[in-house]
Amino acid sequence: MRDLVPRTARWFWLLAWLALLGLLTLYFSRQFQPEVTARGELSLPRDPAGHYRLEGAINGQPVQLMLDTGATRVTLPKAVAQRLGITSHGQQQVSTAGGPVTVGMGRIEKLEMGPLTLYDLAVFINPADPGQTVLVGMNAIGKLEMVQRGQRLLLRPLQE
Protein backbone atom coordinates (compact mmCIF):
# COMPACT_ATOMS: atom_id res chain seq x y z
CA MET A 1 0.00 0.00 0.00
CA ARG A 2 2.85 2.39 0.83
CA ASP A 3 4.24 1.80 -2.66
CA LEU A 4 0.92 2.78 -4.27
CA VAL A 5 0.81 6.36 -2.89
CA PRO A 6 4.18 7.54 -4.34
CA ARG A 7 3.38 5.89 -7.67
CA THR A 8 -0.04 7.60 -7.82
CA ALA A 9 1.51 10.93 -6.82
CA ARG A 10 4.06 10.63 -9.65
CA TRP A 11 1.28 9.97 -12.17
CA PHE A 12 -0.68 12.92 -10.82
CA TRP A 13 2.29 15.29 -11.22
CA LEU A 14 3.05 13.95 -14.69
CA LEU A 15 -0.55 14.57 -15.79
CA ALA A 16 -0.54 18.02 -14.18
CA TRP A 17 2.63 19.01 -16.09
CA LEU A 18 1.23 17.64 -19.36
CA ALA A 19 -1.98 19.62 -18.83
CA LEU A 20 0.03 22.77 -18.13
CA LEU A 21 2.14 22.25 -21.26
CA GLY A 22 -1.02 21.74 -23.31
CA LEU A 23 -2.60 24.93 -21.99
CA LEU A 24 0.56 26.96 -22.61
CA THR A 25 0.81 25.58 -26.16
CA LEU A 26 -2.81 26.50 -26.81
CA TYR A 27 -2.32 30.01 -25.40
CA PHE A 28 0.83 30.80 -27.38
CA SER A 29 -0.39 29.24 -30.64
CA ARG A 30 -3.54 31.39 -30.51
CA GLN A 31 -1.40 34.52 -30.05
CA PHE A 32 -0.03 34.14 -33.56
CA GLN A 33 -3.29 33.41 -35.40
CA PRO A 34 -4.76 35.86 -37.92
CA GLU A 35 -8.16 37.35 -37.12
CA VAL A 36 -10.90 38.99 -39.14
CA THR A 37 -12.17 42.20 -37.57
CA ALA A 38 -15.83 43.25 -37.45
CA ARG A 39 -15.05 45.64 -40.34
CA GLY A 40 -13.79 42.78 -42.52
CA GLU A 41 -10.11 43.62 -42.11
CA LEU A 42 -7.48 40.92 -41.84
CA SER A 43 -5.46 41.34 -38.65
CA LEU A 44 -2.10 39.53 -38.70
CA PRO A 45 0.09 39.12 -35.62
CA ARG A 46 3.84 39.55 -35.96
CA ASP A 47 5.56 36.22 -35.34
CA PRO A 48 8.59 35.91 -33.03
CA ALA A 49 10.93 36.45 -36.02
CA GLY A 50 9.15 39.71 -36.92
CA HIS A 51 7.29 38.37 -39.98
CA TYR A 52 3.61 38.35 -40.86
CA ARG A 53 2.50 34.84 -41.84
CA LEU A 54 -0.83 33.21 -42.54
CA GLU A 55 -2.49 30.31 -44.27
CA GLY A 56 -4.10 31.29 -47.54
CA ALA A 57 -4.98 29.84 -50.91
CA ILE A 58 -3.81 30.18 -54.48
CA ASN A 59 -6.33 29.13 -57.11
CA GLY A 60 -8.30 27.44 -54.32
CA GLN A 61 -5.37 25.33 -53.06
CA PRO A 62 -4.02 25.87 -49.51
CA VAL A 63 -0.59 27.51 -49.14
CA GLN A 64 1.54 29.08 -46.42
CA LEU A 65 2.01 32.80 -47.02
CA MET A 66 4.45 35.40 -45.72
CA LEU A 67 4.14 39.10 -46.48
CA ASP A 68 7.36 40.45 -48.00
CA THR A 69 7.49 44.15 -48.84
CA GLY A 70 10.96 43.57 -50.32
CA ALA A 71 9.57 41.22 -52.98
CA THR A 72 8.45 42.80 -56.25
CA ARG A 73 5.95 40.04 -57.05
CA VAL A 74 4.24 37.13 -55.38
CA THR A 75 6.98 34.47 -55.41
CA LEU A 76 6.36 30.73 -55.27
CA PRO A 77 8.99 28.09 -54.56
CA LYS A 78 9.23 25.77 -57.57
CA ALA A 79 7.81 22.80 -55.61
CA VAL A 80 4.73 24.83 -54.64
CA ALA A 81 4.22 26.02 -58.22
CA GLN A 82 4.41 22.41 -59.45
CA ARG A 83 1.92 21.24 -56.79
CA LEU A 84 -0.49 24.00 -57.85
CA GLY A 85 -0.01 23.34 -61.57
CA ILE A 86 1.41 26.81 -62.26
CA THR A 87 3.75 26.80 -65.21
CA SER A 88 6.49 29.20 -66.20
CA HIS A 89 6.17 31.34 -69.33
CA GLY A 90 9.64 32.81 -69.65
CA GLN A 91 12.46 33.68 -67.30
CA GLN A 92 13.86 36.77 -65.63
CA GLN A 93 16.94 37.55 -63.56
CA VAL A 94 16.05 39.02 -60.14
CA SER A 95 18.00 40.15 -57.09
CA THR A 96 17.12 38.38 -53.84
CA ALA A 97 18.46 38.54 -50.30
CA GLY A 98 20.47 35.43 -51.22
CA GLY A 99 21.87 36.98 -54.40
CA PRO A 100 20.82 36.97 -58.07
CA VAL A 101 18.47 34.19 -59.21
CA THR A 102 16.87 33.33 -62.53
CA VAL A 103 13.15 32.85 -61.87
CA GLY A 104 10.27 31.69 -63.99
CA MET A 105 7.37 34.02 -64.71
CA GLY A 106 3.77 32.91 -64.43
CA ARG A 107 0.27 34.01 -63.43
CA ILE A 108 -2.24 32.99 -60.81
CA GLU A 109 -5.98 33.46 -61.11
CA LYS A 110 -6.70 34.04 -57.44
CA LEU A 111 -4.88 34.74 -54.16
CA GLU A 112 -6.97 34.40 -51.00
CA MET A 113 -5.89 35.77 -47.62
CA GLY A 114 -8.74 35.41 -45.14
CA PRO A 115 -11.55 37.73 -46.30
CA LEU A 116 -9.32 39.36 -48.95
CA THR A 117 -9.17 38.02 -52.50
CA LEU A 118 -6.95 39.34 -55.29
CA TYR A 119 -7.30 38.25 -58.92
CA ASP A 120 -5.02 37.76 -61.91
CA LEU A 121 -1.57 38.34 -60.43
CA ALA A 122 1.83 37.92 -62.06
CA VAL A 123 4.13 35.62 -60.07
CA PHE A 124 7.74 34.57 -59.97
CA ILE A 125 8.60 30.88 -59.64
CA ASN A 126 11.85 30.51 -57.72
CA PRO A 127 13.75 27.26 -58.46
CA ALA A 128 16.36 28.14 -55.80
CA ASP A 129 13.82 28.23 -52.92
CA PRO A 130 13.56 24.77 -51.31
CA GLY A 131 10.79 25.87 -48.91
CA GLN A 132 7.02 25.73 -48.98
CA THR A 133 6.25 29.37 -48.11
CA VAL A 134 4.87 31.72 -50.77
CA LEU A 135 6.13 35.30 -50.50
CA VAL A 136 3.36 37.85 -50.99
CA GLY A 137 5.13 40.64 -52.85
CA MET A 138 4.28 44.23 -53.61
CA ASN A 139 2.20 43.49 -56.71
CA ALA A 140 -0.35 42.00 -54.26
CA ILE A 141 0.38 44.07 -51.13
CA GLY A 142 0.10 47.27 -53.20
CA LYS A 143 -3.58 46.50 -53.82
CA LEU A 144 -4.23 46.59 -50.06
CA GLU A 145 -4.16 49.23 -47.38
CA MET A 146 -1.82 48.35 -44.50
CA VAL A 147 -1.96 49.75 -40.99
CA GLN A 148 0.41 48.56 -38.28
CA ARG A 149 -0.84 48.77 -34.71
CA GLY A 150 1.52 47.43 -32.10
CA GLN A 151 2.37 43.83 -32.94
CA ARG A 152 -0.46 43.45 -35.49
CA LEU A 153 -0.83 44.41 -39.13
CA LEU A 154 -4.28 45.29 -40.47
CA LEU A 155 -4.96 44.64 -44.16
CA ARG A 156 -8.03 45.88 -46.01
CA PRO A 157 -8.94 46.53 -49.63
CA LEU A 158 -7.52 49.76 -50.99
CA GLN A 159 -10.21 52.44 -51.22
CA GLU A 160 -10.06 54.00 -54.68
mmCIF file of N, CA and C in Angstrom, residues 4-98:
data_model
loop_
_atom_site.group_PDB
_atom_site.id
_atom_site.type_symbol
_atom_site.label_atom_id
_atom_site.label_comp_id
_atom_site.label_asym_id
_atom_site.label_seq_id
_atom_site.Cartn_x
_atom_site.Cartn_y
_atom_site.Cartn_z
ATOM 1 N N LEU A 4 1.963 2.272 -3.392
ATOM 2 C CA LEU A 4 0.918 2.782 -4.273
ATOM 3 C C LEU A 4 0.813 4.305 -4.216
ATOM 4 N N VAL A 5 0.959 4.900 -3.047
ATOM 5 C CA VAL A 5 0.808 6.356 -2.894
ATOM 6 C C VAL A 5 1.887 7.111 -3.676
ATOM 7 N N PRO A 6 3.182 6.805 -3.553
ATOM 8 C CA PRO A 6 4.181 7.538 -4.343
ATOM 9 C C PRO A 6 3.978 7.356 -5.852
ATOM 10 N N ARG A 7 3.587 6.147 -6.252
ATOM 11 C CA ARG A 7 3.375 5.888 -7.673
ATOM 12 C C ARG A 7 2.194 6.720 -8.191
ATOM 13 N N THR A 8 1.124 6.809 -7.444
ATOM 14 C CA THR A 8 -0.043 7.601 -7.820
ATOM 15 C C THR A 8 0.313 9.083 -7.848
ATOM 16 N N ALA A 9 1.095 9.530 -6.867
ATOM 17 C CA ALA A 9 1.506 10.929 -6.824
ATOM 18 C C ALA A 9 2.357 11.277 -8.046
ATOM 19 N N ARG A 10 3.248 10.381 -8.459
ATOM 20 C CA ARG A 10 4.061 10.630 -9.648
ATOM 21 C C ARG A 10 3.188 10.769 -10.896
ATOM 22 N N TRP A 11 2.192 9.888 -11.021
ATOM 23 C CA TRP A 11 1.281 9.969 -12.173
ATOM 24 C C TRP A 11 0.480 11.269 -12.143
ATOM 25 N N PHE A 12 0.065 11.675 -10.947
ATOM 26 C CA PHE A 12 -0.683 12.918 -10.819
ATOM 27 C C PHE A 12 0.164 14.102 -11.283
ATOM 28 N N TRP A 13 1.421 14.188 -10.838
ATOM 29 C CA TRP A 13 2.290 15.292 -11.224
ATOM 30 C C TRP A 13 2.611 15.255 -12.719
ATOM 31 N N LEU A 14 2.802 14.068 -13.252
ATOM 32 C CA LEU A 14 3.051 13.950 -14.689
ATOM 33 C C LEU A 14 1.855 14.482 -15.476
ATOM 34 N N LEU A 15 0.655 14.094 -15.114
ATOM 35 C CA LEU A 15 -0.552 14.566 -15.790
ATOM 36 C C LEU A 15 -0.733 16.077 -15.602
ATOM 37 N N ALA A 16 -0.414 16.588 -14.426
ATOM 38 C CA ALA A 16 -0.538 18.023 -14.184
ATOM 39 C C ALA A 16 0.421 18.797 -15.088
ATOM 40 N N TRP A 17 1.660 18.335 -15.221
ATOM 41 C CA TRP A 17 2.628 19.009 -16.093
ATOM 42 C C TRP A 17 2.208 18.924 -17.556
ATOM 43 N N LEU A 18 1.698 17.774 -17.970
ATOM 44 C CA LEU A 18 1.232 17.639 -19.357
ATOM 45 C C LEU A 18 0.059 18.573 -19.632
ATOM 46 N N ALA A 19 -0.852 18.710 -18.679
ATOM 47 C CA ALA A 19 -1.980 19.624 -18.833
ATOM 48 C C ALA A 19 -1.492 21.069 -18.929
ATOM 49 N N LEU A 20 -0.530 21.426 -18.092
ATOM 50 C CA LEU A 20 0.025 22.774 -18.130
ATOM 51 C C LEU A 20 0.709 23.044 -19.472
ATOM 52 N N LEU A 21 1.496 22.098 -19.961
ATOM 53 C CA LEU A 21 2.144 22.247 -21.260
ATOM 54 C C LEU A 21 1.108 22.409 -22.367
ATOM 55 N N GLY A 22 0.043 21.631 -22.312
ATOM 56 C CA GLY A 22 -1.021 21.737 -23.307
ATOM 57 C C GLY A 22 -1.683 23.101 -23.288
ATOM 58 N N LEU A 23 -1.972 23.613 -22.100
ATOM 59 C CA LEU A 23 -2.599 24.933 -21.990
ATOM 60 C C LEU A 23 -1.671 26.042 -22.479
ATOM 61 N N LEU A 24 -0.393 25.961 -22.146
ATOM 62 C CA LEU A 24 0.565 26.958 -22.615
ATOM 63 C C LEU A 24 0.704 26.924 -24.138
ATOM 64 N N THR A 25 0.743 25.729 -24.704
ATOM 65 C CA THR A 25 0.814 25.585 -26.161
ATOM 66 C C THR A 25 -0.406 26.206 -26.813
ATOM 67 N N LEU A 26 -1.573 25.935 -26.281
ATOM 68 C CA LEU A 26 -2.807 26.503 -26.812
ATOM 69 C C LEU A 26 -2.780 28.025 -26.722
ATOM 70 N N TYR A 27 -2.366 28.558 -25.593
ATOM 71 C CA TYR A 27 -2.317 30.009 -25.395
ATOM 72 C C TYR A 27 -1.377 30.671 -26.399
ATOM 73 N N PHE A 28 -0.148 30.159 -26.522
ATOM 74 C CA PHE A 28 0.831 30.802 -27.383
ATOM 75 C C PHE A 28 0.538 30.573 -28.857
ATOM 76 N N SER A 29 -0.061 29.458 -29.230
ATOM 77 C CA SER A 29 -0.389 29.242 -30.643
ATOM 78 C C SER A 29 -1.516 30.164 -31.073
ATOM 79 N N ARG A 30 -2.446 30.469 -30.183
ATOM 80 C CA ARG A 30 -3.538 31.391 -30.512
ATOM 81 C C ARG A 30 -3.042 32.817 -30.646
ATOM 82 N N GLN A 31 -1.963 33.173 -29.981
ATOM 83 C CA GLN A 31 -1.403 34.521 -30.050
ATOM 84 C C GLN A 31 -0.965 34.873 -31.454
ATOM 85 N N PHE A 32 -0.580 33.899 -32.239
ATOM 86 C CA PHE A 32 -0.032 34.142 -33.563
ATOM 87 C C PHE A 32 -0.988 33.744 -34.674
ATOM 88 N N GLN A 33 -2.289 33.744 -34.398
ATOM 89 C CA GLN A 33 -3.294 33.415 -35.397
ATOM 90 C C GLN A 33 -3.882 34.692 -35.987
ATOM 91 N N PRO A 34 -4.086 34.712 -37.310
ATOM 92 C CA PRO A 34 -4.755 35.862 -37.917
ATOM 93 C C PRO A 34 -6.206 35.939 -37.452
ATOM 94 N N GLU A 35 -6.755 37.144 -37.491
ATOM 95 C CA GLU A 35 -8.155 37.346 -37.121
ATOM 96 C C GLU A 35 -8.810 38.219 -38.170
ATOM 97 N N VAL A 36 -10.126 38.098 -38.280
ATOM 98 C CA VAL A 36 -10.899 38.986 -39.138
ATOM 99 C C VAL A 36 -11.667 39.915 -38.211
ATOM 100 N N THR A 37 -11.502 41.225 -38.423
ATOM 101 C CA THR A 37 -12.173 42.200 -37.567
ATOM 102 C C THR A 37 -13.637 42.336 -37.975
ATOM 103 N N ALA A 38 -14.411 43.025 -37.152
ATOM 104 C CA ALA A 38 -15.826 43.249 -37.448
ATOM 105 C C ALA A 38 -16.001 44.056 -38.733
ATOM 106 N N ARG A 39 -14.993 44.838 -39.103
ATOM 107 C CA ARG A 39 -15.055 45.639 -40.338
ATOM 108 C C ARG A 39 -14.544 44.874 -41.553
ATOM 109 N N GLY A 40 -14.247 43.590 -41.398
ATOM 110 C CA GLY A 40 -13.791 42.779 -42.519
ATOM 111 C C GLY A 40 -12.317 42.923 -42.837
ATOM 112 N N GLU A 41 -11.548 43.497 -41.918
ATOM 113 C CA GLU A 41 -10.108 43.623 -42.108
ATOM 114 C C GLU A 41 -9.425 42.332 -41.661
ATOM 115 N N LEU A 42 -8.292 42.056 -42.259
ATOM 116 C CA LEU A 42 -7.485 40.920 -41.841
ATOM 117 C C LEU A 42 -6.425 41.448 -40.884
ATOM 118 N N SER A 43 -6.402 40.922 -39.673
ATOM 119 C CA SER A 43 -5.456 41.344 -38.650
ATOM 120 C C SER A 43 -4.435 40.229 -38.441
ATOM 121 N N LEU A 44 -3.176 40.526 -38.790
ATOM 122 C CA LEU A 44 -2.104 39.533 -38.695
ATOM 123 C C LEU A 44 -1.179 39.861 -37.532
ATOM 124 N N PRO A 45 -0.895 38.890 -36.682
ATOM 125 C CA PRO A 45 0.094 39.123 -35.624
ATOM 126 C C PRO A 45 1.507 38.967 -36.172
ATOM 127 N N ARG A 46 2.433 39.715 -35.606
ATOM 128 C CA ARG A 46 3.843 39.550 -35.958
ATOM 129 C C ARG A 46 4.355 38.303 -35.241
ATOM 130 N N ASP A 47 5.032 37.429 -35.971
ATOM 131 C CA ASP A 47 5.558 36.222 -35.337
ATOM 132 C C ASP A 47 6.847 36.554 -34.587
ATOM 133 N N PRO A 48 7.391 35.614 -33.822
ATOM 134 C CA PRO A 48 8.594 35.907 -33.031
ATOM 135 C C PRO A 48 9.792 36.380 -33.860
ATOM 136 N N ALA A 49 9.829 36.013 -35.150
ATOM 137 C CA ALA A 49 10.930 36.449 -36.016
ATOM 138 C C ALA A 49 10.655 37.814 -36.649
ATOM 139 N N GLY A 50 9.477 38.396 -36.380
ATOM 140 C CA GLY A 50 9.146 39.713 -36.916
ATOM 141 C C GLY A 50 8.414 39.685 -38.243
ATOM 142 N N HIS A 51 7.985 38.501 -38.693
ATOM 143 C CA HIS A 51 7.294 38.366 -39.978
ATOM 144 C C HIS A 51 5.787 38.256 -39.776
ATOM 145 N N TYR A 52 5.068 38.518 -40.851
ATOM 146 C CA TYR A 52 3.614 38.347 -40.857
ATOM 147 C C TYR A 52 3.298 37.156 -41.752
ATOM 148 N N ARG A 53 2.775 36.099 -41.137
ATOM 149 C CA ARG A 53 2.498 34.841 -41.840
ATOM 150 C C ARG A 53 1.034 34.470 -41.675
ATOM 151 N N LEU A 54 0.533 33.712 -42.639
ATOM 152 C CA LEU A 54 -0.826 33.207 -42.541
ATOM 153 C C LEU A 54 -1.018 32.069 -43.524
ATOM 154 N N GLU A 55 -2.085 31.319 -43.305
ATOM 155 C CA GLU A 55 -2.490 30.313 -44.266
ATOM 156 C C GLU A 55 -3.435 30.981 -45.240
ATOM 157 N N GLY A 56 -3.250 30.718 -46.512
ATOM 158 C CA GLY A 56 -4.103 31.292 -47.537
ATOM 159 C C GLY A 56 -4.347 30.267 -48.620
ATOM 160 N N ALA A 57 -4.732 30.746 -49.795
ATOM 161 C CA ALA A 57 -4.985 29.844 -50.912
ATOM 162 C C ALA A 57 -4.607 30.527 -52.215
ATOM 163 N N ILE A 58 -4.074 29.734 -53.120
ATOM 164 C CA ILE A 58 -3.809 30.175 -54.484
ATOM 165 C C ILE A 58 -4.614 29.258 -55.393
ATOM 166 N N ASN A 59 -5.450 29.881 -56.207
ATOM 167 C CA ASN A 59 -6.328 29.129 -57.113
ATOM 168 C C ASN A 59 -7.100 28.039 -56.359
ATOM 169 N N GLY A 60 -7.500 28.354 -55.123
ATOM 170 C CA GLY A 60 -8.303 27.437 -54.321
ATOM 171 C C GLY A 60 -7.525 26.371 -53.572
ATOM 172 N N GLN A 61 -6.200 26.330 -53.728
ATOM 173 C CA GLN A 61 -5.369 25.328 -53.064
ATOM 174 C C GLN A 61 -4.659 25.968 -51.863
ATOM 175 N N PRO A 62 -4.632 25.278 -50.711
ATOM 176 C CA PRO A 62 -4.022 25.869 -49.514
ATOM 177 C C PRO A 62 -2.509 26.054 -49.649
ATOM 178 N N VAL A 63 -2.033 27.194 -49.136
ATOM 179 C CA VAL A 63 -0.593 27.510 -49.137
ATOM 180 C C VAL A 63 -0.259 28.284 -47.875
ATOM 181 N N GLN A 64 1.014 28.247 -47.499
ATOM 182 C CA GLN A 64 1.544 29.078 -46.422
ATOM 183 C C GLN A 64 2.045 30.371 -47.046
ATOM 184 N N LEU A 65 1.643 31.506 -46.475
ATOM 185 C CA LEU A 65 2.011 32.805 -47.024
ATOM 186 C C LEU A 65 2.833 33.607 -46.020
ATOM 187 N N MET A 66 3.727 34.435 -46.544
ATOM 188 C CA MET A 66 4.455 35.399 -45.717
ATOM 189 C C MET A 66 4.504 36.711 -46.486
ATOM 190 N N LEU A 67 4.075 37.799 -45.845
ATOM 191 C CA LEU A 67 4.139 39.105 -46.481
ATOM 192 C C LEU A 67 5.595 39.538 -46.590
ATOM 193 N N ASP A 68 5.975 40.041 -47.774
ATOM 194 C CA ASP A 68 7.359 40.448 -48.003
ATOM 195 C C ASP A 68 7.367 41.730 -48.830
ATOM 196 N N THR A 69 7.494 42.871 -48.139
ATOM 197 C CA THR A 69 7.486 44.149 -48.841
ATOM 198 C C THR A 69 8.746 44.349 -49.681
ATOM 199 N N GLY A 70 9.744 43.500 -49.503
ATOM 200 C CA GLY A 70 10.955 43.571 -50.321
ATOM 201 C C GLY A 70 10.851 42.770 -51.602
ATOM 202 N N ALA A 71 9.771 42.023 -51.768
ATOM 203 C CA ALA A 71 9.575 41.221 -52.978
ATOM 204 C C ALA A 71 8.733 42.019 -53.972
ATOM 205 N N THR A 72 9.169 42.065 -55.207
ATOM 206 C CA THR A 72 8.446 42.799 -56.249
ATOM 207 C C THR A 72 7.116 42.125 -56.567
ATOM 208 N N ARG A 73 7.149 40.805 -56.690
ATOM 209 C CA ARG A 73 5.953 40.036 -57.050
ATOM 210 C C ARG A 73 5.719 38.916 -56.047
ATOM 211 N N VAL A 74 4.525 38.371 -56.096
ATOM 212 C CA VAL A 74 4.244 37.133 -55.378
ATOM 213 C C VAL A 74 5.251 36.112 -55.911
ATOM 214 N N THR A 75 5.933 35.402 -55.010
ATOM 215 C CA THR A 75 6.982 34.470 -55.410
ATOM 216 C C THR A 75 6.725 33.100 -54.811
ATOM 217 N N LEU A 76 6.634 32.101 -55.690
ATOM 218 C CA LEU A 76 6.362 30.734 -55.273
ATOM 219 C C LEU A 76 7.621 29.893 -55.391
ATOM 220 N N PRO A 77 7.932 29.084 -54.368
ATOM 221 C CA PRO A 77 8.989 28.092 -54.563
ATOM 222 C C PRO A 77 8.574 27.140 -55.691
ATOM 223 N N LYS A 78 9.533 26.625 -56.422
ATOM 224 C CA LYS A 78 9.234 25.766 -57.568
ATOM 225 C C LYS A 78 8.352 24.581 -57.184
ATOM 226 N N ALA A 79 8.610 23.960 -56.032
ATOM 227 C CA ALA A 79 7.815 22.798 -55.613
ATOM 228 C C ALA A 79 6.349 23.174 -55.397
ATOM 229 N N VAL A 80 6.102 24.365 -54.854
ATOM 230 C CA VAL A 80 4.726 24.826 -54.636
ATOM 231 C C VAL A 80 4.056 25.087 -55.981
ATOM 232 N N ALA A 81 4.771 25.743 -56.891
ATOM 233 C CA ALA A 81 4.221 26.017 -58.221
ATOM 234 C C ALA A 81 3.852 24.714 -58.924
ATOM 235 N N GLN A 82 4.707 23.705 -58.825
ATOM 236 C CA GLN A 82 4.413 22.408 -59.445
ATOM 237 C C GLN A 82 3.177 21.772 -58.813
ATOM 238 N N ARG A 83 3.091 21.825 -57.489
ATOM 239 C CA ARG A 83 1.924 21.241 -56.792
ATOM 240 C C ARG A 83 0.637 21.922 -57.222
ATOM 241 N N LEU A 84 0.697 23.236 -57.477
ATOM 242 C CA LEU A 84 -0.489 23.998 -57.851
ATOM 243 C C LEU A 84 -0.749 23.975 -59.358
ATOM 244 N N GLY A 85 0.169 23.397 -60.121
ATOM 245 C CA GLY A 85 -0.009 23.344 -61.570
ATOM 246 C C GLY A 85 0.257 24.667 -62.266
ATOM 247 N N ILE A 86 1.087 25.512 -61.671
ATOM 248 C CA ILE A 86 1.409 26.813 -62.259
ATOM 249 C C ILE A 86 2.697 26.661 -63.059
ATOM 250 N N THR A 87 2.607 26.982 -64.333
ATOM 251 C CA THR A 87 3.754 26.799 -65.214
ATOM 252 C C THR A 87 4.421 28.129 -65.508
ATOM 253 N N SER A 88 5.675 28.033 -65.891
ATOM 254 C CA SER A 88 6.489 29.199 -66.201
ATOM 255 C C SER A 88 6.357 29.548 -67.677
ATOM 256 N N HIS A 89 6.237 30.843 -67.955
ATOM 257 C CA HIS A 89 6.175 31.340 -69.331
ATOM 258 C C HIS A 89 7.276 32.369 -69.506
ATOM 259 N N GLY A 90 8.497 31.911 -69.521
ATOM 260 C CA GLY A 90 9.637 32.809 -69.649
ATOM 261 C C GLY A 90 10.430 32.892 -68.363
ATOM 262 N N GLN A 91 11.573 33.546 -68.446
ATOM 263 C CA GLN A 91 12.463 33.683 -67.296
ATOM 264 C C GLN A 91 12.915 35.126 -67.143
ATOM 265 N N GLN A 92 13.355 35.431 -65.930
ATOM 266 C CA GLN A 92 13.857 36.773 -65.632
ATOM 267 C C GLN A 92 14.893 36.663 -64.524
ATOM 268 N N GLN A 93 15.918 37.480 -64.597
ATOM 269 C CA GLN A 93 16.939 37.548 -63.559
ATOM 270 C C GLN A 93 16.461 38.548 -62.499
ATOM 271 N N VAL A 94 16.468 38.133 -61.225
ATOM 272 C CA VAL A 94 16.052 39.022 -60.136
ATOM 273 C C VAL A 94 17.114 39.003 -59.038
ATOM 274 N N SER A 95 17.107 40.067 -58.243
ATOM 275 C CA SER A 95 18.001 40.145 -57.087
ATOM 276 C C SER A 95 17.215 39.748 -55.851
ATOM 277 N N THR A 96 17.755 38.810 -55.080
ATOM 278 C CA THR A 96 17.119 38.378 -53.839
ATOM 279 C C THR A 96 18.080 38.626 -52.685
ATOM 280 N N ALA A 97 17.588 38.410 -51.480
ATOM 281 C CA ALA A 97 18.458 38.542 -50.303
ATOM 282 C C ALA A 97 19.628 37.562 -50.383
ATOM 283 N N GLY A 98 19.421 36.441 -51.073
ATOM 284 C CA GLY A 98 20.471 35.435 -51.224
ATOM 285 C C GLY A 98 21.329 35.627 -52.461
#
